[in-house]
XYZ file of C-alpha atoms in Angstrom:
303
model
C 68.859 -13.308 17.374
C 71.634 -10.891 18.317
C 71.526 -9.298 14.865
C 67.745 -8.775 15.063
C 68.055 -7.221 18.501
C 70.843 -4.945 17.228
C 68.719 -3.830 14.250
C 65.747 -3.149 16.540
C 67.916 -1.091 18.904
C 69.411 0.848 15.992
C 65.919 1.527 14.591
C 64.638 2.865 17.934
C 67.783 4.943 18.497
C 67.478 6.559 15.062
C 63.987 7.781 15.945
C 64.988 9.013 19.409
C 68.204 10.740 18.376
C 66.624 13.845 16.810
C 64.206 14.709 19.679
C 66.889 14.021 22.301
C 69.356 16.296 20.516
C 66.721 19.036 20.166
C 65.856 18.695 23.873
C 69.521 18.967 24.859
C 70.078 22.021 22.648
C 66.897 23.971 23.382
C 66.104 22.921 26.987
C 69.102 21.557 28.868
C 71.709 23.893 27.340
C 69.755 27.096 28.221
C 69.356 25.809 31.798
C 73.109 25.276 32.089
C 73.744 28.700 30.561
C 71.329 30.320 33.044
C 73.127 28.644 35.970
C 76.425 30.057 34.701
C 75.063 33.568 34.073
C 73.621 33.559 37.612
C 77.205 33.554 38.906
C 78.264 36.564 36.842
C 77.545 40.297 36.797
C 76.511 40.211 33.123
C 74.376 43.174 32.045
C 73.479 41.821 28.617
C 75.876 44.008 26.642
C 79.376 42.729 27.414
C 80.841 39.805 25.509
C 82.656 38.319 28.531
C 80.718 38.595 31.820
C 82.747 38.784 35.028
C 82.480 35.733 37.263
C 81.403 36.710 40.809
C 80.506 33.341 42.302
C 77.538 33.305 44.662
C 77.355 37.083 45.168
C 74.045 37.333 43.299
C 72.481 34.721 45.559
C 73.738 36.450 48.702
C 72.299 39.730 47.472
C 69.073 38.018 46.475
C 68.432 36.547 49.921
C 68.944 40.004 51.467
C 66.519 41.644 49.029
C 63.169 42.604 50.634
C 61.446 42.760 47.223
C 62.534 39.182 46.534
C 60.989 38.014 49.804
C 57.766 39.848 48.985
C 57.653 38.029 45.645
C 58.362 34.682 47.345
C 55.603 35.353 49.898
C 53.081 36.085 47.145
C 54.102 33.003 45.164
C 53.857 30.882 48.319
C 50.371 32.229 49.057
C 49.296 31.499 45.476
C 50.881 28.070 45.750
C 48.489 27.190 48.564
C 45.374 29.193 47.707
C 45.162 28.856 43.910
C 45.145 25.021 43.765
C 42.939 24.724 46.858
C 40.235 27.174 45.761
C 40.291 26.147 42.096
C 40.082 22.412 42.800
C 37.297 22.801 45.376
C 35.187 24.919 43.004
C 35.940 22.715 39.982
C 35.116 19.518 41.876
C 31.835 21.004 43.070
C 30.728 22.033 39.582
C 31.975 18.816 37.940
C 30.076 16.715 40.489
C 26.970 18.851 40.011
C 27.165 18.598 36.217
C 27.760 14.845 36.124
C 26.372 13.245 39.273
C 24.583 15.653 41.563
C 21.536 16.441 39.463
C 17.956 15.869 40.497
C 17.515 12.912 38.126
C 19.509 10.045 39.574
C 23.181 10.284 38.661
C 22.854 11.950 35.274
C 23.808 15.480 36.329
C 21.784 18.637 35.866
C 19.899 19.452 32.676
C 21.999 21.338 30.121
C 25.301 20.115 31.599
C 27.032 20.081 28.173
C 26.182 23.748 27.655
C 27.464 24.653 31.117
C 30.750 22.870 30.428
C 31.274 25.112 27.395
C 30.425 28.205 29.454
C 32.843 27.211 32.229
C 35.604 26.433 29.738
C 35.271 29.724 27.836
C 37.756 31.741 29.998
C 40.405 29.141 29.181
C 40.138 30.062 25.487
C 41.099 33.681 26.153
C 44.766 34.641 26.127
C 46.163 35.594 29.531
C 46.955 39.133 28.352
C 43.372 39.536 27.130
C 42.059 38.411 30.518
C 44.359 40.899 32.258
C 43.184 43.821 30.085
C 39.558 42.732 30.527
C 39.823 42.769 34.303
C 41.601 46.107 34.256
C 38.275 47.463 33.037
C 36.273 45.365 35.495
C 38.340 46.743 38.396
C 38.420 50.373 37.219
C 38.287 52.698 40.273
C 35.533 54.935 38.868
C 31.875 54.718 37.914
C 32.718 53.077 34.569
C 34.155 50.028 36.345
C 31.943 46.939 36.221
C 32.275 46.461 39.978
C 32.771 49.995 41.202
C 29.857 51.360 39.154
C 27.188 49.474 41.161
C 29.146 49.936 44.401
C 29.307 53.706 43.908
C 25.599 53.787 43.050
C 24.965 52.145 46.430
C 27.340 54.523 48.188
C 29.854 51.749 48.949
C 32.659 52.714 46.585
C 34.944 53.259 44.973
C 37.047 50.296 46.044
C 40.687 50.178 44.986
C 40.741 46.619 43.725
C 44.149 47.156 42.106
C 45.377 50.208 44.012
C 44.747 49.161 47.620
C 47.706 47.183 48.970
C 45.352 45.079 51.115
C 43.052 44.106 48.226
C 45.229 43.969 45.093
C 46.636 40.495 45.781
C 43.152 39.039 46.302
C 41.988 40.625 43.056
C 44.806 38.873 41.200
C 43.985 35.578 42.899
C 40.312 35.934 41.967
C 41.151 36.485 38.304
C 43.481 33.469 38.241
C 40.808 31.244 39.778
C 38.188 32.575 37.343
C 40.380 31.711 34.369
C 41.600 28.315 35.604
C 38.486 26.749 37.086
C 36.757 25.986 33.760
C 39.578 23.769 32.512
C 39.507 21.681 35.683
C 35.716 21.394 35.562
C 36.145 19.741 32.155
C 39.074 17.639 33.403
C 37.175 16.347 36.427
C 34.073 15.804 34.288
C 36.130 13.535 32.030
C 37.329 11.649 35.088
C 33.787 11.279 36.393
C 32.616 9.995 33.011
C 35.053 7.083 33.345
C 33.554 5.986 36.693
C 30.846 3.328 36.182
C 27.413 4.789 36.921
C 26.501 1.494 38.591
C 28.633 2.480 41.577
C 26.668 5.691 42.138
C 23.337 3.957 41.575
C 24.181 1.164 44.022
C 25.228 3.720 46.639
C 21.992 5.652 46.159
C 19.957 2.470 46.546
C 21.779 1.877 49.833
C 20.647 5.322 50.973
C 23.857 7.305 50.447
C 23.408 11.083 50.377
C 25.029 13.291 47.763
C 27.661 14.308 50.294
C 28.488 10.644 50.889
C 28.589 10.021 47.140
C 31.134 12.778 46.777
C 33.461 11.888 49.660
C 33.180 8.087 49.517
C 33.081 7.474 45.748
C 33.833 10.552 43.650
C 36.853 11.942 45.479
C 38.686 8.609 46.033
C 38.229 7.560 42.404
C 39.304 10.986 41.111
C 42.317 11.233 43.405
C 44.908 10.722 40.643
C 43.270 13.471 38.575
C 43.113 15.795 41.598
C 46.789 15.122 42.282
C 47.705 16.040 38.700
C 45.565 19.180 38.875
C 47.284 20.229 42.111
C 50.746 19.926 40.535
C 49.744 21.863 37.396
C 48.066 24.620 39.412
C 51.058 24.819 41.739
C 53.395 25.284 38.781
C 51.004 27.947 37.433
C 51.139 29.713 40.807
C 54.946 29.728 40.746
C 55.154 30.706 37.083
C 52.481 33.436 37.066
C 53.617 36.534 35.172
C 51.298 38.005 32.553
C 48.305 38.573 34.854
C 50.460 40.464 37.359
C 52.498 42.377 34.799
C 49.633 43.500 32.562
C 46.781 43.935 35.033
C 48.308 45.472 38.144
C 49.555 48.993 38.680
C 53.317 49.520 38.351
C 53.673 45.929 37.071
C 53.463 44.472 40.540
C 50.940 46.505 42.446
C 51.445 49.485 44.755
C 54.400 48.889 47.087
C 54.980 45.581 45.232
C 51.820 44.213 46.851
C 51.221 41.727 44.017
C 54.703 41.160 42.628
C 55.900 37.606 41.999
C 59.249 36.025 41.167
C 58.635 35.928 37.408
C 57.823 39.664 37.402
C 61.038 40.450 39.286
C 63.037 38.331 36.836
C 61.634 40.336 33.926
C 62.078 43.673 35.719
C 65.713 43.027 36.600
C 66.601 41.648 33.166
C 64.813 44.023 30.801
C 64.338 47.212 32.843
C 67.517 47.306 34.933
C 69.673 45.110 32.642
C 70.900 42.990 35.544
C 70.879 39.696 33.671
C 73.143 37.950 36.159
C 70.876 38.833 39.061
C 67.764 37.925 37.030
C 69.304 34.543 36.209
C 69.920 33.954 39.924
C 66.236 34.622 40.519
C 65.406 32.178 37.737
C 67.610 29.480 39.264
C 65.875 29.861 42.637
C 62.484 29.745 40.932
C 63.528 26.593 39.034
C 64.404 24.748 42.242
C 61.213 25.963 43.930
C 59.143 24.578 41.045
C 60.934 21.218 40.835
C 60.879 20.855 44.623
C 57.150 21.585 44.747
C 56.354 19.022 42.048
C 58.412 16.286 43.743
C 57.026 17.057 47.208
C 53.422 17.150 45.984
C 53.706 13.828 44.184
C 55.302 12.163 47.206
C 52.865 13.540 49.788
C 49.793 12.734 47.708
C 50.950 9.235 46.738
C 48.468 6.547 47.688
C 47.394 3.088 46.608
C 45.627 3.168 43.260
C 41.952 2.216 43.354
C 40.865 -0.120 40.558
C 37.280 -0.233 39.305
């Protein structure tokens, strides 16, 4: 018995050894290296960086640009998941349950799922370049052209410090919502249709169907979506860097932590300071994921 158990343990360990070693080398080791570099003044060219302790973190917390980036990430952290999930839930419910014919969804729902998902297929850089043209501040812009024809433009979607952030948020929602429509549709497909039909027979309205059946039974999926969208909000980079003016908007009106990490590392060659930013961003992301999972924890509903 002992020998069989030993052979089984050895067999499992032999399969796990390679991925664990790769994870330690390519994930954990770079994290440890980043934590060390964050306490140096390394500029990326010297072989032996000078250890300066927590000076980078002290400087970071006195940096007004850093606090602007944190404010924008915090705003995205709240608004991006909230808006995306609300829109995606609405469309998923409409496509799968809220149609005119019982609980079968609207006609052509499969086609609409493909249409909604299409932005997810595009690379982030492609989306950023695309919306640069949409937001152009002249008559050739897709939005400003009609606005100028009506005498209402041009509007500085990317150049106005009061509007640029909302333009970025709108693009992020546009790209993300299709994936979560498909995700919530898959969750709805797993809910027995008998539950919706029984509720309709009892006289439940579509609003009641959504809040009393759909949302409770999709709660685990919504929770997962919230965590993923929150991490996306903290990790956003390409949209801001490619689409906005000056790689962060006028007066840093759209800058985020990831953009400041890149700027400090590869434009100013302050790798130690950039690593300190990365360490702070790492703890923000892990803290958000843990907090979200704890606050949204609830008893699982079986059906």
